[in-house]
Tab-separated table of N, CA, C and O and ligand atoms in Angstrom:
chain	number	residue	atom	x	y	z
A	1	UNK	N	0.835	-1.191	0.000
A	1	UNK	CA	0.000	0.000	0.000
A	1	UNK	C	0.881	1.256	0.000
A	1	UNK	O	1.938	1.259	0.599
A	2	UNK	N	0.410	2.264	-0.716
A	2	UNK	CA	1.183	3.499	-0.799
A	2	UNK	C	0.558	4.592	0.062
A	2	UNK	O	-0.663	4.740	0.089
A	3	UNK	N	1.406	5.313	0.749
A	3	UNK	CA	0.975	6.525	1.445
A	3	UNK	C	1.618	7.691	0.710
A	3	UNK	O	2.838	7.714	0.530
A	4	UNK	N	0.794	8.611	0.259
A	4	UNK	CA	1.326	9.781	-0.449
A	4	UNK	C	1.303	10.983	0.475
A	4	UNK	O	0.266	11.290	1.067
A	5	UNK	N	2.432	11.643	0.584
A	5	UNK	CA	2.513	12.870	1.368
A	5	UNK	C	2.769	14.011	0.396
A	5	UNK	O	3.688	13.941	-0.422
A	6	UNK	N	1.927	15.022	0.461
A	6	UNK	CA	2.032	16.126	-0.483
A	6	UNK	C	3.314	16.926	-0.236
A	6	UNK	O	3.582	17.342	0.888
A	7	UNK	N	4.082	17.091	-1.300
A	7	UNK	CA	5.286	17.917	-1.207
A	7	UNK	C	5.161	19.127	-2.135
A	7	UNK	O	6.154	19.705	-2.558
A	8	UNK	N	3.922	19.464	-2.485
A	8	UNK	CA	3.679	20.694	-3.242
A	8	UNK	C	4.158	21.892	-2.427
A	8	UNK	O	4.417	21.773	-1.223
A	9	UNK	N	4.262	23.055	-3.070
A	9	UNK	CA	4.934	24.166	-2.388
A	9	UNK	C	4.222	24.587	-1.108
A	9	UNK	O	4.858	24.878	-0.101
A	10	UNK	N	2.906	24.600	-1.116
A	10	UNK	CA	2.181	25.035	0.079
A	10	UNK	C	2.382	24.047	1.233
A	10	UNK	O	2.673	24.434	2.365
A	11	UNK	N	2.224	22.763	0.935
A	11	UNK	CA	2.426	21.757	1.991
A	11	UNK	C	3.896	21.700	2.426
A	11	UNK	O	4.187	21.478	3.601
A	12	UNK	N	4.786	21.922	1.472
A	12	UNK	CA	6.215	21.955	1.833
A	12	UNK	C	6.463	23.034	2.888
A	12	UNK	O	7.126	22.793	3.900
A	13	UNK	N	5.866	24.214	2.657
A	13	UNK	CA	6.053	25.310	3.618
A	13	UNK	C	5.418	24.986	4.969
A	13	UNK	O	5.855	25.472	5.999
A	14	UNK	N	4.389	24.161	4.936
A	14	UNK	CA	3.726	23.791	6.192
A	14	UNK	C	4.388	22.607	6.876
A	14	UNK	O	3.898	22.124	7.894
A	15	UNK	N	5.458	22.083	6.277
A	15	UNK	CA	6.259	21.077	6.985
A	15	UNK	C	6.135	19.653	6.490
A	15	UNK	O	6.259	18.720	7.273
A	16	UNK	N	5.924	19.456	5.175
A	16	UNK	CA	5.833	18.062	4.710
A	16	UNK	C	7.077	17.256	5.037
A	16	UNK	O	6.974	16.067	5.291
A	17	UNK	N	8.220	17.897	5.045
A	17	UNK	CA	9.450	17.154	5.328
A	17	UNK	C	9.392	16.503	6.712
A	17	UNK	O	9.721	15.327	6.873
A	18	UNK	N	8.947	17.257	7.701
A	18	UNK	CA	8.897	16.637	9.034
A	18	UNK	C	7.764	15.617	9.128
A	18	UNK	O	7.875	14.638	9.863
A	19	UNK	N	6.704	15.804	8.337
A	19	UNK	CA	5.640	14.788	8.317
A	19	UNK	C	6.184	13.492	7.717
A	19	UNK	O	5.913	12.400	8.223
A	20	UNK	N	6.992	13.601	6.673
A	20	UNK	CA	7.599	12.408	6.070
A	20	UNK	C	8.499	11.699	7.085
A	20	UNK	O	8.438	10.478	7.252
A	21	UNK	N	9.300	12.476	7.817
A	21	UNK	CA	10.184	11.861	8.822
A	21	UNK	C	9.381	11.155	9.903
A	21	UNK	O	9.681	10.027	10.304
A	22	UNK	N	8.324	11.813	10.369
A	22	UNK	CA	7.462	11.192	11.393
A	22	UNK	C	6.825	9.919	10.846
A	22	UNK	O	6.705	8.915	11.549
A	23	UNK	N	6.392	9.976	9.594
A	23	UNK	CA	5.727	8.824	8.990
A	23	UNK	C	6.697	7.650	8.890
A	23	UNK	O	6.347	6.513	9.232
A	24	UNK	N	7.920	7.913	8.436
A	24	UNK	CA	8.903	6.835	8.302
A	24	UNK	C	9.166	6.172	9.658
A	24	UNK	O	9.201	4.947	9.770
A	25	UNK	N	9.326	7.019	10.666
A	25	UNK	CA	9.609	6.514	12.011
A	25	UNK	C	8.433	5.679	12.535
A	25	UNK	O	8.606	4.594	13.077
A	26	UNK	N	7.234	6.172	12.315
A	26	UNK	CA	6.048	5.491	12.840
A	26	UNK	C	5.777	4.165	12.117
A	26	UNK	O	5.389	3.171	12.727
A	27	UNK	N	5.983	4.165	10.806
A	27	UNK	CA	5.782	2.939	10.021
A	27	UNK	C	6.761	1.856	10.498
A	27	UNK	O	6.402	0.684	10.626
A	28	UNK	N	7.991	2.283	10.813
A	28	UNK	CA	8.969	1.326	11.348
A	28	UNK	C	8.513	0.803	12.699
A	28	UNK	O	8.560	-0.390	12.970
A	29	UNK	N	8.035	1.721	13.550
A	29	UNK	CA	7.624	1.326	14.888
A	29	UNK	C	6.426	0.368	14.864
A	29	UNK	O	6.286	-0.501	15.715
A	30	UNK	N	5.559	0.534	13.867
A	30	UNK	CA	4.382	-0.347	13.740
A	30	UNK	C	4.719	-1.628	12.973
A	30	UNK	O	3.846	-2.448	12.720
A	31	UNK	N	5.991	-1.768	12.551
A	31	UNK	CA	6.436	-2.928	11.754
A	31	UNK	C	5.628	-3.076	10.474
A	31	UNK	O	5.239	-4.179	10.096
A	32	UNK	N	5.356	-1.959	9.832
A	32	UNK	CA	4.570	-1.983	8.593
A	32	UNK	C	5.443	-1.722	7.370
A	32	UNK	O	4.932	-1.575	6.262
A	33	UNK	N	6.764	-1.691	7.572
A	33	UNK	CA	7.610	-1.257	6.454
A	33	UNK	C	7.568	-2.204	5.254
A	33	UNK	O	7.836	-1.782	4.142
A	34	UNK	N	7.202	-3.475	5.479
A	34	UNK	CA	7.099	-4.394	4.334
A	34	UNK	C	5.824	-4.170	3.536
A	34	UNK	O	5.705	-4.625	2.402
A	35	UNK	N	4.852	-3.516	4.136
A	35	UNK	CA	3.537	-3.393	3.494
A	35	UNK	C	3.242	-1.995	2.997
A	35	UNK	O	2.280	-1.790	2.262
A	36	UNK	N	4.027	-1.020	3.443
A	36	UNK	CA	3.690	0.369	3.154
A	36	UNK	C	4.861	1.068	2.468
A	36	UNK	O	6.003	0.959	2.902
A	37	UNK	N	4.557	1.763	1.395
A	37	UNK	CA	5.557	2.622	0.738
A	37	UNK	C	5.170	4.067	0.980
A	37	UNK	O	4.013	4.436	0.790
A	38	UNK	N	6.153	4.871	1.366
A	38	UNK	CA	5.890	6.296	1.561
A	38	UNK	C	6.364	7.026	0.312
A	38	UNK	O	7.513	6.875	-0.096
A	39	UNK	N	5.472	7.779	-0.280
A	39	UNK	CA	5.807	8.471	-1.530
A	39	UNK	C	5.466	9.940	-1.422
A	39	UNK	O	4.564	10.324	-0.686
A	40	UNK	N	6.191	10.747	-2.170
A	40	UNK	CA	5.869	12.154	-2.256
A	40	UNK	C	4.835	12.360	-3.351
A	40	UNK	O	4.773	11.597	-4.305
A	41	UNK	N	4.019	13.367	-3.220
A	41	UNK	CA	3.003	13.649	-4.225
A	41	UNK	C	3.011	15.133	-4.562
A	41	UNK	O	3.304	15.960	-3.705
A	42	UNK	N	2.658	15.439	-5.793
A	42	UNK	CA	2.446	16.840	-6.142
A	42	UNK	C	1.170	17.321	-5.479
A	42	UNK	O	0.446	16.537	-4.865
A	43	UNK	N	0.907	18.589	-5.629
A	43	UNK	CA	-0.257	19.217	-4.990
A	43	UNK	C	-1.525	18.377	-5.135
A	43	UNK	O	-1.847	17.887	-6.212
A	44	UNK	N	-2.230	18.206	-4.042
A	44	UNK	CA	-3.471	17.429	-4.046
A	44	UNK	C	-4.703	18.321	-4.133
A	44	UNK	O	-5.828	17.843	-3.996
A	45	UNK	N	-4.490	19.606	-4.298
A	45	UNK	CA	-5.625	20.508	-4.479
A	45	UNK	C	-6.287	20.972	-3.190
A	45	UNK	O	-7.369	21.549	-3.219
A	46	UNK	N	-5.670	20.682	-2.058
A	46	UNK	CA	-6.219	21.108	-0.765
A	46	UNK	C	-5.209	21.990	-0.035
A	46	UNK	O	-5.022	21.857	1.176
A	47	UNK	N	-4.563	22.890	-0.764
A	47	UNK	CA	-3.433	23.620	-0.200
A	47	UNK	C	-3.748	24.330	1.109
A	47	UNK	O	-2.912	24.382	1.999
A	48	UNK	N	-4.958	24.875	1.224
A	48	UNK	CA	-5.266	25.614	2.451
A	48	UNK	C	-5.345	24.680	3.654
A	48	UNK	O	-5.260	25.136	4.796
A	49	UNK	N	-5.518	23.378	3.409
A	49	UNK	CA	-5.649	22.415	4.513
A	49	UNK	C	-4.430	21.516	4.667
A	49	UNK	O	-4.525	20.441	5.240
A	50	UNK	N	-3.267	21.927	4.144
A	50	UNK	CA	-2.092	21.055	4.222
A	50	UNK	C	-1.547	20.912	5.635
A	50	UNK	O	-1.971	21.669	6.504
A	51	UNK	N	-0.705	20.040	5.894
A	51	UNK	CA	-0.114	19.102	4.940
A	51	UNK	C	-1.125	17.977	4.651
A	51	UNK	O	-1.749	17.460	5.587
A	52	UNK	N	-1.253	17.608	3.386
A	52	UNK	CA	-2.190	16.558	3.003
A	52	UNK	C	-1.478	15.218	2.860
A	52	UNK	O	-0.373	15.147	2.333
A	53	UNK	N	-2.159	14.178	3.313
A	53	UNK	CA	-1.648	12.814	3.222
A	53	UNK	C	-2.754	11.968	2.610
A	53	UNK	O	-3.902	12.049	3.033
A	54	UNK	N	-2.412	11.161	1.599
A	54	UNK	CA	-3.426	10.279	1.028
A	54	UNK	C	-3.071	8.828	1.307
A	54	UNK	O	-1.957	8.382	1.086
A	55	UNK	N	-4.049	8.128	1.822
A	55	UNK	CA	-3.839	6.714	2.116
A	55	UNK	C	-5.052	5.982	1.553
A	55	UNK	O	-6.181	6.238	1.953
A	56	UNK	N	-4.822	5.117	0.563
A	56	UNK	CA	-5.934	4.485	-0.151
A	56	UNK	C	-6.796	5.568	-0.780
A	56	UNK	O	-6.304	6.455	-1.461
A	57	UNK	N	-8.082	5.497	-0.536
A	57	UNK	CA	-9.024	6.458	-1.107
A	57	UNK	C	-9.158	7.702	-0.235
A	57	UNK	O	-9.862	8.636	-0.583
A	58	UNK	N	-8.530	7.677	0.910
A	58	UNK	CA	-8.778	8.721	1.901
A	58	UNK	C	-7.694	9.801	1.878
A	58	UNK	O	-6.507	9.489	1.823
A	59	UNK	N	-8.124	11.053	1.950
A	59	UNK	CA	-7.173	12.148	2.098
A	59	UNK	C	-7.305	12.715	3.499
A	59	UNK	O	-8.400	13.069	3.933
A	60	UNK	N	-6.201	12.751	4.204
A	60	UNK	CA	-6.165	13.305	5.551
A	60	UNK	C	-5.519	14.679	5.445
A	60	UNK	O	-4.439	14.812	4.868
A	61	UNK	N	-6.173	15.694	5.959
A	61	UNK	CA	-5.652	17.053	5.820
A	61	UNK	C	-5.165	17.598	7.165
A	61	UNK	O	-5.470	17.048	8.222
A	62	UNK	N	-4.413	18.689	7.079
A	62	UNK	CA	-3.991	19.396	8.291
A	62	UNK	C	-3.008	18.625	9.151
A	62	UNK	O	-2.970	18.801	10.365
A	63	UNK	N	-2.193	17.771	8.529
A	63	UNK	CA	-1.227	16.984	9.301
A	63	UNK	C	0.028	17.829	9.525
A	63	UNK	O	0.519	18.492	8.610
A	64	UNK	N	0.539	17.820	10.739
A	64	UNK	CA	1.814	18.491	11.001
A	64	UNK	C	2.572	17.712	12.068
A	64	UNK	O	2.064	16.712	12.591
A	65	UNK	N	3.789	18.175	12.353
A	65	UNK	CA	4.643	17.421	13.276
A	65	UNK	C	3.990	17.305	14.656
A	65	UNK	O	4.115	16.292	15.329
A	66	UNK	N	3.266	18.343	15.070
A	66	UNK	CA	2.674	18.351	16.417
A	66	UNK	C	1.503	17.375	16.539
A	66	UNK	O	1.370	16.683	17.537
A	67	UNK	N	0.640	17.351	15.517
A	67	UNK	CA	-0.544	16.487	15.646
A	67	UNK	C	-0.355	15.148	14.950
A	67	UNK	O	-1.310	14.369	14.819
A	68	UNK	N	0.855	14.854	14.510
A	68	UNK	CA	1.058	13.664	13.683
A	68	UNK	C	0.568	12.375	14.353
A	68	UNK	O	-0.155	11.581	13.743
A	69	UNK	N	0.946	12.156	15.595
A	69	UNK	CA	0.597	10.881	16.237
A	69	UNK	C	-0.910	10.712	16.345
A	69	UNK	O	-1.451	9.641	16.076
A	70	UNK	N	-1.591	11.786	16.698
A	70	UNK	CA	-3.053	11.715	16.812
A	70	UNK	C	-3.697	11.427	15.448
A	70	UNK	O	-4.563	10.561	15.320
A	71	UNK	N	-3.257	12.145	14.418
A	71	UNK	CA	-3.800	11.925	13.068
A	71	UNK	C	-3.511	10.500	12.608
A	71	UNK	O	-4.347	9.847	11.994
A	72	UNK	N	-2.295	10.027	12.900
A	72	UNK	CA	-1.916	8.686	12.472
A	72	UNK	C	-2.834	7.650	13.122
A	72	UNK	O	-3.361	6.761	12.454
A	73	UNK	N	-3.028	7.807	14.412
A	73	UNK	CA	-3.816	6.808	15.130
A	73	UNK	C	-5.296	6.861	14.779
A	73	UNK	O	-5.956	5.832	14.672
A	74	UNK	N	-5.841	8.068	14.592
A	74	UNK	CA	-7.281	8.157	14.368
A	74	UNK	C	-7.662	8.050	12.893
A	74	UNK	O	-8.756	7.601	12.580
A	75	UNK	N	-6.781	8.456	11.987
A	75	UNK	CA	-7.218	8.535	10.592
A	75	UNK	C	-6.404	7.689	9.623
A	75	UNK	O	-6.860	7.419	8.526
A	76	UNK	N	-5.212	7.271	9.999
A	76	UNK	CA	-4.353	6.591	9.029
A	76	UNK	C	-4.179	5.112	9.361
A	76	UNK	O	-4.333	4.251	8.504
A	77	UNK	N	-3.926	4.802	10.614
A	77	UNK	CA	-3.601	3.421	10.985
A	77	UNK	C	-4.715	2.449	10.597
A	77	UNK	O	-4.452	1.362	10.081
A	78	UNK	N	-5.965	2.844	10.805
A	78	UNK	CA	-7.102	1.982	10.457
A	78	UNK	C	-7.102	1.618	8.987
A	78	UNK	O	-7.364	0.469	8.616
A	79	UNK	N	-6.789	2.587	8.138
A	79	UNK	CA	-6.748	2.337	6.683
A	79	UNK	C	-5.670	1.304	6.357
A	79	UNK	O	-5.855	0.457	5.494
A	80	UNK	N	-4.554	1.368	7.051
A	80	UNK	CA	-3.450	0.448	6.767
A	80	UNK	C	-3.781	-0.959	7.250
A	80	UNK	O	-3.461	-1.946	6.614
A	81	UNK	N	-4.465	-1.033	8.371
A	81	UNK	CA	-4.782	-2.351	8.939
A	81	UNK	C	-5.905	-3.038	8.177
A	81	UNK	O	-6.005	-4.251	8.198
A	82	UNK	N	-6.767	-2.243	7.511
A	82	UNK	CA	-7.867	-2.827	6.736
A	82	UNK	C	-7.388	-3.491	5.461
A	82	UNK	O	-8.113	-4.228	4.834
A	83	UNK	N	-6.170	-3.177	5.080
A	83	UNK	CA	-5.651	-3.677	3.799
A	83	UNK	C	-5.696	-5.189	3.703
A	83	UNK	O	-5.316	-5.882	4.618
B	101	FES	S1	0.523	21.864	-1.985
B	101	FES	FE1	-0.294	20.203	-0.855
B	101	FES	S2	-2.371	20.231	-1.419
B	101	FES	FE2	-1.531	21.827	-2.604
């Protein structure tokens, strides 16, 4: 399964780099690295709500380094486990 993290200019300014680092660390901690690929994505069209993360059909908006763990647990982890 692929997780796309927006690296468009708006999301980049809002900290996509640190979201990618948090995601890599968390995927390792959950032992999901064999099942999940983290990829960068161009603008997803939700710039005002960045950083945007897409997992399967779902787009999670407003992700940042501070709220990452909460967003991961409530909105992302379930999608990965349903796979
Ligand atoms: S730059 Fe990320 S949604 Fe536009």
